mmCIF file of C-alpha atoms and ligand atoms in Angstrom:
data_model
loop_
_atom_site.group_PDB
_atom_site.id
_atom_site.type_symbol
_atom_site.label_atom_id
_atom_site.label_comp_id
_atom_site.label_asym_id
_atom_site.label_seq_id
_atom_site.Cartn_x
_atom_site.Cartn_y
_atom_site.Cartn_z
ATOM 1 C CA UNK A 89 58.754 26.920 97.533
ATOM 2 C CA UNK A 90 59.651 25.847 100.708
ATOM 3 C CA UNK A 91 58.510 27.989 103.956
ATOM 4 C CA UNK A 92 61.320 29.841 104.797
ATOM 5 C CA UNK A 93 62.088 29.427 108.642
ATOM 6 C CA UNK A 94 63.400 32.672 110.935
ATOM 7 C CA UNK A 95 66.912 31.120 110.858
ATOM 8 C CA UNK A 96 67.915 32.728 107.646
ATOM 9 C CA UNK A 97 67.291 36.754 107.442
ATOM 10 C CA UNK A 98 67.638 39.597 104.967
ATOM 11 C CA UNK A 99 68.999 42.948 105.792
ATOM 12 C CA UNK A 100 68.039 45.408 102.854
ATOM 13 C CA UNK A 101 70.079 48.379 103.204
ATOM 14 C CA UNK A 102 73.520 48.234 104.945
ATOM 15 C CA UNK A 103 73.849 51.897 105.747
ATOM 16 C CA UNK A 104 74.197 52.459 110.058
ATOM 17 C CA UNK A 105 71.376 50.719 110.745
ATOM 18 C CA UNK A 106 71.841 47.873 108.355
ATOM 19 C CA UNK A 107 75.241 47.205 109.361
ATOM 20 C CA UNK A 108 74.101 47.026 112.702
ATOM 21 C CA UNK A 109 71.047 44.642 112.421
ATOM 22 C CA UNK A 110 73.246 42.600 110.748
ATOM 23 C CA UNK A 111 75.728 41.953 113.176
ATOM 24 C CA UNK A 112 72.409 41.568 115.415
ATOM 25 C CA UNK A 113 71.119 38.359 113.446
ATOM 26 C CA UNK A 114 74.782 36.948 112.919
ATOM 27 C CA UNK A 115 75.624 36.838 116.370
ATOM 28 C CA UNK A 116 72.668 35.027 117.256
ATOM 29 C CA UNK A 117 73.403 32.261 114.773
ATOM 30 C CA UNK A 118 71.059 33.338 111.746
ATOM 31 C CA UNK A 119 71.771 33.674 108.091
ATOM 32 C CA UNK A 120 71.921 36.699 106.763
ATOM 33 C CA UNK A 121 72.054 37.575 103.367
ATOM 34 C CA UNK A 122 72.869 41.363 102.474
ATOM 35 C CA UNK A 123 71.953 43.805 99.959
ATOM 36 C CA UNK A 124 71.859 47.828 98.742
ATOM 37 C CA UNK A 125 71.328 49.347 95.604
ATOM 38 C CA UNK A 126 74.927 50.956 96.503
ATOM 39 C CA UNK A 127 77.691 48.351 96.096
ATOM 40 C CA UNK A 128 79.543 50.421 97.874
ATOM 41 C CA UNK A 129 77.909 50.697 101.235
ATOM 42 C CA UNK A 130 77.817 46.640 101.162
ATOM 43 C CA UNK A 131 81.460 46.446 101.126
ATOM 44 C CA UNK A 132 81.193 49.838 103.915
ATOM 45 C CA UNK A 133 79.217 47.691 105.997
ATOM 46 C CA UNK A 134 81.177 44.240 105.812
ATOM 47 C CA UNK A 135 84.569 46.365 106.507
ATOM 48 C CA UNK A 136 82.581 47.512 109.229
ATOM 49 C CA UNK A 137 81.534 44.194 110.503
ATOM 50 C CA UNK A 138 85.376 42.836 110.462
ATOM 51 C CA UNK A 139 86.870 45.588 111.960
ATOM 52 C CA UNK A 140 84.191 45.156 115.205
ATOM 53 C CA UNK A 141 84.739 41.323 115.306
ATOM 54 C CA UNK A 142 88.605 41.992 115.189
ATOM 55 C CA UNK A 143 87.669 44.717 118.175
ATOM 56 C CA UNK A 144 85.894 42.161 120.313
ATOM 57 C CA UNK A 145 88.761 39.777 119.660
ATOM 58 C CA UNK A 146 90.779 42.126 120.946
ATOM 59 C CA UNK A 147 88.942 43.025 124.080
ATOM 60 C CA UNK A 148 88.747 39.057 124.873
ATOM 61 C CA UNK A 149 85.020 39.532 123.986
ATOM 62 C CA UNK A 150 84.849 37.166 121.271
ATOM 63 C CA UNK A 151 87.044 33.809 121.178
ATOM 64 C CA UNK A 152 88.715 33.318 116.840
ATOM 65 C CA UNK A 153 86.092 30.510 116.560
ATOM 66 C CA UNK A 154 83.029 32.733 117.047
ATOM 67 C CA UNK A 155 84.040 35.613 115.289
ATOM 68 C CA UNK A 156 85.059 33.118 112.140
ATOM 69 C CA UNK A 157 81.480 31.872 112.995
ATOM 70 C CA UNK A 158 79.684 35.107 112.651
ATOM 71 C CA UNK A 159 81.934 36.352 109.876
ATOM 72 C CA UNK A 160 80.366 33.146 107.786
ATOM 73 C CA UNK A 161 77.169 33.600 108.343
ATOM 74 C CA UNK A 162 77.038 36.880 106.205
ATOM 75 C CA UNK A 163 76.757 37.008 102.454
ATOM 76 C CA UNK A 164 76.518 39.961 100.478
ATOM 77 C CA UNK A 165 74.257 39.392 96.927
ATOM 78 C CA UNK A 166 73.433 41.320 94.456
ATOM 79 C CA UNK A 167 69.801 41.721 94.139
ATOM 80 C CA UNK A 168 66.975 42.104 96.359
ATOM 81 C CA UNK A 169 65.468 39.086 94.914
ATOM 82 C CA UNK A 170 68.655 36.703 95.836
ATOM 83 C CA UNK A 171 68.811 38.437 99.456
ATOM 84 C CA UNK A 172 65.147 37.663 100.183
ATOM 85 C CA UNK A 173 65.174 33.985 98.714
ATOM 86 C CA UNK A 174 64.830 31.362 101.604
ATOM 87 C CA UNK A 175 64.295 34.163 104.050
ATOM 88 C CA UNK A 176 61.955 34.057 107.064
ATOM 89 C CA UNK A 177 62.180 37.865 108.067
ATOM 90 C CA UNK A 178 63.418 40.915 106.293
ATOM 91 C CA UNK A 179 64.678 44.036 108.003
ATOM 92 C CA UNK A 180 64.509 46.190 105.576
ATOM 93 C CA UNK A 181 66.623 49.789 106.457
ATOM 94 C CA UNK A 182 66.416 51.809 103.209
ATOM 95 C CA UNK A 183 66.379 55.388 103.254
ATOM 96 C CA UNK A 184 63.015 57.113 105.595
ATOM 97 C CA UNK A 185 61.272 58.665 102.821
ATOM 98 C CA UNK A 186 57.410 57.062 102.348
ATOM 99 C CA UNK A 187 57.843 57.043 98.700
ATOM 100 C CA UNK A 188 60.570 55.101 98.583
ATOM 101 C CA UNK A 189 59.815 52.885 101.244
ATOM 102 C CA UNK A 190 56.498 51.926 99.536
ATOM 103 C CA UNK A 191 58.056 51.625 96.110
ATOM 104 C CA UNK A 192 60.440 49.099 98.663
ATOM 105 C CA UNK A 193 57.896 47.287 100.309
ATOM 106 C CA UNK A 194 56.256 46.727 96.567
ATOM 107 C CA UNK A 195 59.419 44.833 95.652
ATOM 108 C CA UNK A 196 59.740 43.000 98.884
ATOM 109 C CA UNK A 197 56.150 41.628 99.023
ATOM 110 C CA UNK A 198 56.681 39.988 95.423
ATOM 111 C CA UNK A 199 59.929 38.703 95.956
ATOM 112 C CA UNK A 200 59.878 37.493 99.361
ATOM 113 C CA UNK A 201 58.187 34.290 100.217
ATOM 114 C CA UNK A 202 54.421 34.810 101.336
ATOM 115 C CA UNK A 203 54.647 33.941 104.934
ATOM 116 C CA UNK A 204 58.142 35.832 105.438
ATOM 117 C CA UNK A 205 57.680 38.590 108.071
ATOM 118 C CA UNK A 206 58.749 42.172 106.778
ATOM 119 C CA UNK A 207 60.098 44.662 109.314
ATOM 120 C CA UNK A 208 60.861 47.967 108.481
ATOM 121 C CA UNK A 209 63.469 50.398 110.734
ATOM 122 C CA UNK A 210 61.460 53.381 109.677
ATOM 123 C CA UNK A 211 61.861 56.075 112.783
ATOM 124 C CA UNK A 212 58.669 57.942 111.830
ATOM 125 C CA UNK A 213 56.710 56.204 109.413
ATOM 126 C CA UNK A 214 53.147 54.458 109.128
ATOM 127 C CA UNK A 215 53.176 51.380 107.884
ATOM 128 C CA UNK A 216 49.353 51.353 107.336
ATOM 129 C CA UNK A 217 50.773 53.962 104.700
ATOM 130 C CA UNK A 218 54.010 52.036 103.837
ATOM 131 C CA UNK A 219 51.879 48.872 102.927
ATOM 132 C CA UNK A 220 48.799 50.274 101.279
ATOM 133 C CA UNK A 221 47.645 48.177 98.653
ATOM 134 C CA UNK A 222 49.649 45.496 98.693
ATOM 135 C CA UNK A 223 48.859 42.037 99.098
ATOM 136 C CA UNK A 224 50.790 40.991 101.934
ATOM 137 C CA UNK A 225 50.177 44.153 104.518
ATOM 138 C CA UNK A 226 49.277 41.587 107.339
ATOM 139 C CA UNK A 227 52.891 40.711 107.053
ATOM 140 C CA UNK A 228 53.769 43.987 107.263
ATOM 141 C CA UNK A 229 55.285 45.805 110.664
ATOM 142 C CA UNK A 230 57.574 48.519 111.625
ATOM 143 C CA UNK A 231 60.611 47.005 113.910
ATOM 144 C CA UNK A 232 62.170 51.006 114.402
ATOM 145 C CA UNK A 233 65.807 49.996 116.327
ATOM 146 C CA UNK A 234 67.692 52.303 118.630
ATOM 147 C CA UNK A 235 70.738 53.401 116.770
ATOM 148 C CA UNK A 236 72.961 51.124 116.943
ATOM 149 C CA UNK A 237 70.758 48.238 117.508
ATOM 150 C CA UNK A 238 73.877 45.640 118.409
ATOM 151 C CA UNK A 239 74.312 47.828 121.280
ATOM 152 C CA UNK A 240 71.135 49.174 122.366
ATOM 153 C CA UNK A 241 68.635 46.578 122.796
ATOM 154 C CA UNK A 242 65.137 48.397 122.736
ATOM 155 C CA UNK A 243 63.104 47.677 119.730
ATOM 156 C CA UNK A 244 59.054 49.540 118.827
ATOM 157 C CA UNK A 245 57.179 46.721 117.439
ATOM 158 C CA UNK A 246 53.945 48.600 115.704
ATOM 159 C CA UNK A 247 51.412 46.996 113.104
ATOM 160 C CA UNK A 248 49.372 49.467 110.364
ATOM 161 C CA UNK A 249 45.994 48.716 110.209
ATOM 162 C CA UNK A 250 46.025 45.588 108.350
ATOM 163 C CA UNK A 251 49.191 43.840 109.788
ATOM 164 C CA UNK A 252 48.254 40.363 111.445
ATOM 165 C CA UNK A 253 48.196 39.773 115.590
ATOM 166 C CA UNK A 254 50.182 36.435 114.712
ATOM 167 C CA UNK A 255 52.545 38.427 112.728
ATOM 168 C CA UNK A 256 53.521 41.302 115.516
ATOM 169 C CA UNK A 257 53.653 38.803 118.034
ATOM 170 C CA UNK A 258 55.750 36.325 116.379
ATOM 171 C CA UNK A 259 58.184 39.387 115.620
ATOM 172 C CA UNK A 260 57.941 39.854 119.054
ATOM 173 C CA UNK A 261 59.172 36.533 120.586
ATOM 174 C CA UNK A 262 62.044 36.931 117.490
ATOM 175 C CA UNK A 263 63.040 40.128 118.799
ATOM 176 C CA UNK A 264 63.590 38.735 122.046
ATOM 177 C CA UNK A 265 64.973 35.472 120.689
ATOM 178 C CA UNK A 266 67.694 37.728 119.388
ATOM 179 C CA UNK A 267 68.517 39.749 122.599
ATOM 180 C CA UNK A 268 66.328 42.876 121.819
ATOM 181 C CA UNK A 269 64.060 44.650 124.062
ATOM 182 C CA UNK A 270 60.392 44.700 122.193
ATOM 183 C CA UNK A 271 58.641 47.782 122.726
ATOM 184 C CA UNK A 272 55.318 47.388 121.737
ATOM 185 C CA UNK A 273 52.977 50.155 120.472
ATOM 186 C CA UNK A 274 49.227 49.581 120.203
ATOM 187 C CA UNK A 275 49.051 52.280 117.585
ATOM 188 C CA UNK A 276 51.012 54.916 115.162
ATOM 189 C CA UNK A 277 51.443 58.362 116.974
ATOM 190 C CA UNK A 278 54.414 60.779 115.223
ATOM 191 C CA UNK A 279 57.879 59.651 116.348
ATOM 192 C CA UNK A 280 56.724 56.384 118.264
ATOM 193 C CA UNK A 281 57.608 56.496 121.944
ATOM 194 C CA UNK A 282 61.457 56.840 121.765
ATOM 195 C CA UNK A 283 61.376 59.896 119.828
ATOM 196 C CA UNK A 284 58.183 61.999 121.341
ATOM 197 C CA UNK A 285 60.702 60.933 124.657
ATOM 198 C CA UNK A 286 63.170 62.036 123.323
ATOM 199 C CA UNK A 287 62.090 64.832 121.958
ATOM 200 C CA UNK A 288 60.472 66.470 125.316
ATOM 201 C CA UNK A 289 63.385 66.290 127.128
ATOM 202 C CA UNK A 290 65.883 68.135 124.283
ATOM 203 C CA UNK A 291 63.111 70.379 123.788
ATOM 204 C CA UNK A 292 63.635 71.482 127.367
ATOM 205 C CA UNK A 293 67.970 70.782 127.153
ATOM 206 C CA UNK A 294 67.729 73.339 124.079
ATOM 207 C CA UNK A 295 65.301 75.915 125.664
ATOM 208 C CA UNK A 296 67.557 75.800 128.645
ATOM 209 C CA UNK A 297 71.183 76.755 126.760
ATOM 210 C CA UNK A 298 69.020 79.103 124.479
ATOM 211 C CA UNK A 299 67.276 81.678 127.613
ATOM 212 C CA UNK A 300 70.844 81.703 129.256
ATOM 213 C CA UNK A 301 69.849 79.232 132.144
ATOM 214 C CA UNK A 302 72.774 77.012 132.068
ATOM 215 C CA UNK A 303 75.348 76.340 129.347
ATOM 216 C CA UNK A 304 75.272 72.363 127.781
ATOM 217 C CA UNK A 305 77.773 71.237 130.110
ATOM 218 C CA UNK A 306 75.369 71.809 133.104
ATOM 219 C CA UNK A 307 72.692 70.361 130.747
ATOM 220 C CA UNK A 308 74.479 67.076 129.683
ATOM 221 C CA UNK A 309 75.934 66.676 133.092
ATOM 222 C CA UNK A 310 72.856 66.816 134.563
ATOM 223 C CA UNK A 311 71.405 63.313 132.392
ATOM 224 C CA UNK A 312 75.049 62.155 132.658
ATOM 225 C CA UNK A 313 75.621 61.882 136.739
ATOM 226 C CA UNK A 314 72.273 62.321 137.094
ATOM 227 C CA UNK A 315 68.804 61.133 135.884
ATOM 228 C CA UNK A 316 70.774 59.093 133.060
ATOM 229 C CA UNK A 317 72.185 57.376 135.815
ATOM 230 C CA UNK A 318 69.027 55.924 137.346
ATOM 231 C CA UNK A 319 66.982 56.095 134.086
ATOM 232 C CA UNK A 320 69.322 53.397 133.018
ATOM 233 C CA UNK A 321 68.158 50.608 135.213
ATOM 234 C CA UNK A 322 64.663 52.040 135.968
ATOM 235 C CA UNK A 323 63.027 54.403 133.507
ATOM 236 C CA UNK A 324 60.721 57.459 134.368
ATOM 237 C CA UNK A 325 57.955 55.406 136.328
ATOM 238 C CA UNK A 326 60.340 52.724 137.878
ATOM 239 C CA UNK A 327 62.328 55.676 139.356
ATOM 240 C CA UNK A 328 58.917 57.380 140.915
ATOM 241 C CA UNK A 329 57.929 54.583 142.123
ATOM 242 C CA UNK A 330 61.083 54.498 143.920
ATOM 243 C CA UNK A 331 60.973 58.170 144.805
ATOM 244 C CA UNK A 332 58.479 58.200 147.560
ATOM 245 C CA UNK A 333 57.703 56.099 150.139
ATOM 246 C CA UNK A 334 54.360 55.010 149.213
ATOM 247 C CA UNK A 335 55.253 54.165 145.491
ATOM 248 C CA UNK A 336 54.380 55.750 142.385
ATOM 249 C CA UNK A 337 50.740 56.464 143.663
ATOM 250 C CA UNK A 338 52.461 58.535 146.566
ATOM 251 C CA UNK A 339 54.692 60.228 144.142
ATOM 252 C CA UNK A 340 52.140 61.378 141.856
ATOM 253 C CA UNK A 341 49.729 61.746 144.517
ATOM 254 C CA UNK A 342 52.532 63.891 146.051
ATOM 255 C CA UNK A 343 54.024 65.615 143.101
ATOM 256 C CA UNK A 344 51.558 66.507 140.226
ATOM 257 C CA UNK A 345 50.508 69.229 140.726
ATOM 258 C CA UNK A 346 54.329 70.453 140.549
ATOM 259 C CA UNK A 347 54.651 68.386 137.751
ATOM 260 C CA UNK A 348 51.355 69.981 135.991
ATOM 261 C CA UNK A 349 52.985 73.857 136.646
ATOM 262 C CA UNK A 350 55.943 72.944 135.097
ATOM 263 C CA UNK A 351 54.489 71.505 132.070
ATOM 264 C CA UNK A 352 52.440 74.680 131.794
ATOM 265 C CA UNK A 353 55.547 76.527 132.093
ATOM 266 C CA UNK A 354 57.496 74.323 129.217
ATOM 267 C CA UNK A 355 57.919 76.326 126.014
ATOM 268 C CA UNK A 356 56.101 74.465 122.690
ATOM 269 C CA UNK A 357 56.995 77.130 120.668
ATOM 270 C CA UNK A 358 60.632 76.661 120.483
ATOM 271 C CA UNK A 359 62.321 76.959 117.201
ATOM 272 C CA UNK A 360 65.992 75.999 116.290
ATOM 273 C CA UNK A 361 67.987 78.807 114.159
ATOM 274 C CA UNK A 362 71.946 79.158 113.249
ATOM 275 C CA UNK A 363 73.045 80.953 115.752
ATOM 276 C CA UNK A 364 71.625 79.093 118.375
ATOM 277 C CA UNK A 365 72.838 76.210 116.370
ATOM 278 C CA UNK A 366 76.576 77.441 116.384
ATOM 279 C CA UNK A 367 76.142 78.421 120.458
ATOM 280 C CA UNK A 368 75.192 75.122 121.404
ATOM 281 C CA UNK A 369 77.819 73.436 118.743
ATOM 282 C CA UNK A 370 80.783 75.653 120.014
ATOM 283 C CA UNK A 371 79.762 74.466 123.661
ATOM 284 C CA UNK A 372 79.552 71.025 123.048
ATOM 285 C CA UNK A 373 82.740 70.814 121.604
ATOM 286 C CA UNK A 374 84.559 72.447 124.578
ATOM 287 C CA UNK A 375 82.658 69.183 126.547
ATOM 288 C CA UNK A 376 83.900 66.528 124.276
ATOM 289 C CA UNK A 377 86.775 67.117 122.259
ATOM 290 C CA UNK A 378 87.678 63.923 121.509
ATOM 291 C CA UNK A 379 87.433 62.938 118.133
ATOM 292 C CA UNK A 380 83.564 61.886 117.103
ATOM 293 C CA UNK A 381 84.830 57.910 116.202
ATOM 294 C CA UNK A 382 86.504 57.778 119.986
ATOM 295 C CA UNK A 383 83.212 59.227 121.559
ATOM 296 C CA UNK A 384 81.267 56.334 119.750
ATOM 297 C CA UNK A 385 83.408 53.677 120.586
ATOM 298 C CA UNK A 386 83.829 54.808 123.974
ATOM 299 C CA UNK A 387 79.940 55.271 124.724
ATOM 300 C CA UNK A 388 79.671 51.754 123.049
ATOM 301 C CA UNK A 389 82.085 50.112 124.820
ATOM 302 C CA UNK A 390 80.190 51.515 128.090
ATOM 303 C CA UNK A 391 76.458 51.002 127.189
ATOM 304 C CA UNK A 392 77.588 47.040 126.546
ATOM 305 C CA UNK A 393 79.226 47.043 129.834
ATOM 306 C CA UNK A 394 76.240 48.388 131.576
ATOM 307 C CA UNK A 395 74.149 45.878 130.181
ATOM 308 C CA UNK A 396 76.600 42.803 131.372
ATOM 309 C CA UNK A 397 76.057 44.593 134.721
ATOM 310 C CA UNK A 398 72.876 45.019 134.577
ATOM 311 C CA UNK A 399 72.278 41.169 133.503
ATOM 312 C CA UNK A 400 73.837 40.085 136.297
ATOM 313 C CA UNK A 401 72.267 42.064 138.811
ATOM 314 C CA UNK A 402 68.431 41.763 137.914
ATOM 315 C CA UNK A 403 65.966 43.433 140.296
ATOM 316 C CA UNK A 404 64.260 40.004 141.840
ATOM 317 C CA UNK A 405 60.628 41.030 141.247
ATOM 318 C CA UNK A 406 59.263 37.766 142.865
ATOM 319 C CA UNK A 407 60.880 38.817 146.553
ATOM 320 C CA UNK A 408 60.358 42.282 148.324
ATOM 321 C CA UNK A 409 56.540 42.545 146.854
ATOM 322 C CA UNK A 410 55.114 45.413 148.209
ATOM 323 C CA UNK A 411 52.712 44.583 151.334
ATOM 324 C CA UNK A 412 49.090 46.363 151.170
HETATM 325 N N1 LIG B 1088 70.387 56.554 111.765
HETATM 326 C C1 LIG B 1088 69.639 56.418 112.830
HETATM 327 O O1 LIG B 1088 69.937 56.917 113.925
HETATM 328 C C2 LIG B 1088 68.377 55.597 112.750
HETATM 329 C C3 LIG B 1088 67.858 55.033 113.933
HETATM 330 C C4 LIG B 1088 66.735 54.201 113.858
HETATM 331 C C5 LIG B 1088 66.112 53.978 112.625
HETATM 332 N N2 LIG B 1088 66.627 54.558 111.497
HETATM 333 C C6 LIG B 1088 65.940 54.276 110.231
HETATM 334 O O2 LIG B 1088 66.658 53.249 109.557
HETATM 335 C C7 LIG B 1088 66.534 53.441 108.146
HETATM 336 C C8 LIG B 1088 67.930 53.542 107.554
HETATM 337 O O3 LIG B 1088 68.586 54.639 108.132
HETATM 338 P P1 LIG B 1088 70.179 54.832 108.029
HETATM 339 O O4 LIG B 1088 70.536 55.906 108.992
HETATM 340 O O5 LIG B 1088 70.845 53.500 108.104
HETATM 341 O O6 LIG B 1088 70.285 55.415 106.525
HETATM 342 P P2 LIG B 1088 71.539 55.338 105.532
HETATM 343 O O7 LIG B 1088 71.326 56.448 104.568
HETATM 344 O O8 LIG B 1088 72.816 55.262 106.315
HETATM 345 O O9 LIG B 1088 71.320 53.934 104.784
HETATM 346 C C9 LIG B 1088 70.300 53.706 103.861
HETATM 347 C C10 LIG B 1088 70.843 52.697 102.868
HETATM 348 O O10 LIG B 1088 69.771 52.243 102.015
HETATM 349 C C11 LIG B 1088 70.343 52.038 100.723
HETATM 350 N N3 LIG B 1088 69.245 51.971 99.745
HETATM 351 C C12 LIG B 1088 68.613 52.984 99.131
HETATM 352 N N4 LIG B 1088 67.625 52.490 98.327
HETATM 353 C C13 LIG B 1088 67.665 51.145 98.456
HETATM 354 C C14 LIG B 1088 66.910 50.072 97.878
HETATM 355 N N5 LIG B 1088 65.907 50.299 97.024
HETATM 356 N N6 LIG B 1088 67.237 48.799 98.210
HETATM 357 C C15 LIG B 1088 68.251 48.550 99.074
HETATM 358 N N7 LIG B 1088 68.995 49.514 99.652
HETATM 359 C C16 LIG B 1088 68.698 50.795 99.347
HETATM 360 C C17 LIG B 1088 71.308 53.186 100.554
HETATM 361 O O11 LIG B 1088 72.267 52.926 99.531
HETATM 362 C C18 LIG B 1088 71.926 53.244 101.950
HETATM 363 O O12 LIG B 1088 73.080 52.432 102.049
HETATM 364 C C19 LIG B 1088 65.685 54.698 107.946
HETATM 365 O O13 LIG B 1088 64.346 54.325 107.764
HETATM 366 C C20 LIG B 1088 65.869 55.444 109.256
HETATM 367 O O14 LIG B 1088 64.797 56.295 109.566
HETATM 368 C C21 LIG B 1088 67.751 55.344 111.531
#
């Protein structure tokens, strides 16, 4: 068997994040050969896949030739087996339960070739659990996407215990190769980085509708026009740094011991019910009435556009170095 090259891909499972990875890997010029157990979410997905291309035609994004390209470069098959044949990497996107995922990865480490990289999109799972036993765990890694990855570029890269340096690095230069943002993790912790993120600051959004503080427009507005704003082109540590005038030392130096009160005074305890549920639902849709499909495309549309803006306005890190 030949050694299979990372020009030709597999995307196992073609629900949201399936579809998505695949129109990752097709408009960078790979391969990709499709499958799920559920005819019907393949033909979901390619629909799908069209009806963006035809978008992007639309919006002058895409010129016929490239979208004819891309459109060629996908082929739906009907067994795991044919999907993985000739394939340097798999992203495989089945559903996030571990026994399924291992009875997955069982499948995927005899069919595929040996020195194919396999990347899971699991959100929460180990994959020193994931790839117990099996032979090929150094080839092995979780590659967890932000939903949807065609439009949101950051990637966690994260190796179990027996998955091979060589093997998360060379993921690493492919994720990058393809226009994603690696974000590597040098071990498993519950919900990686993007979610335990994620999950502090609606922990504190929720608390804050739920004691009466401020109602979810006050909330959402507040990320929206305000920290969102500069979190976008900095993160948390970028925008300290930029917060005092000594740097993030001076900020930190400055600030945390307000930041330590605060996190004594954050609520761990917190517990979602229906009513609470129902408050926050009935508020949110006073914010955003607009059907859910026009809020997607709409955020979409933006988040690429701040990216084009971003790309051609990088912060020159060479010039302006701090003196000391
Ligand atoms: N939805 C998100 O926001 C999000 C974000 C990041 C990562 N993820 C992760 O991505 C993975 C997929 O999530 P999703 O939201 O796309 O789920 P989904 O339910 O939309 O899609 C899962 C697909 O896998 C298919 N499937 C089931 N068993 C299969 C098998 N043995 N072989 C091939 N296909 C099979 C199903 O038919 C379905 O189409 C999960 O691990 C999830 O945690 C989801």
């Amino acid at each position: 068997m030949k050694k299979p090259d990372l020009h030709t891909v597999a995307v196992i499972g073609t629900g949201v994040i399936g579809r998505s990875w695949m129109a990752v890997f097709a408009r960078s010029g790979r391969r990709v050969r499709v499958f799920d157990t559920d005819p019907a979410q393949v033909a979901a997905a390619l629909a799908w896949f069209r009806a963006d291309l035809k978008r992007q035609r639309r919006e002058g994004l895409l010129k016929k030739k490239a979208a004819a390209a891309q459109w060629e470069l996908v082929e739906a098959v009907e067994s795991l087996a044919e999907a993985v044949a000739g394939a340097g990497y798999v992203q495989e996107s089945g559903p996030e339960r571990l026994d399924l995922k291992q009875a997955l990865y069982r499948d995927l480490d005899e069919a595929a070739h040996p020195a194919a990289i396999l990347g899971s999109s699991t959100s929460a799972l180990d994959m020193t659990e994931i790839a117990r036993g099996l032979a090929g765990a150094g080839r092995c890694l979780v590659v967890h996407p932000t939903n949807p990855p065609h439009v949101v570029p950051a990637t966690e890269i994260l190796g179990g215990a027996e998955t091979s340096p060589a093997v998360v690095k060379r993921t690493t230069r492919f994720m990058k190769d393809l226009g994603q943002v690696p974000i590597l993790m040098n071990r498993y912790v519950p919900g990686f980085v993007f979610n335990r993120m994620q999950a502090a600051l609606v922990r504190e959004a929720v608390d804050l509708v739920r004691s009466g503080v401020c109602d979810v427009q006050a909330v959402d507005d507040s990320i929206r026009s305000g920290l969102g704003l500069r979190w976008a082109l900095m993160g948390p540590f970028g925008c300290a740094n930029t917060n005092a005038d000594g740097g993030v030392r001076d900020y930190f130096t400055r600030f945390g011991s307000s930041y330590q009160s605060l996190w004594d005074d954050l609520k761990t305890d917190l517990r979602f019910d229906p009513e609470l549920i129902e408050r926050i639902g009935r508020q949110t849709d006073r914010v955003l009435p607009a059907p859910l499909e026009a809020q997607r495309v709409w955020r979409d549309r933006l988040v690429l556009e701040i990216r084009r803006l971003k790309a051609g306005n990088p912060l020159d890190s060479g010039r302006g170095k701090r003196k000391r």
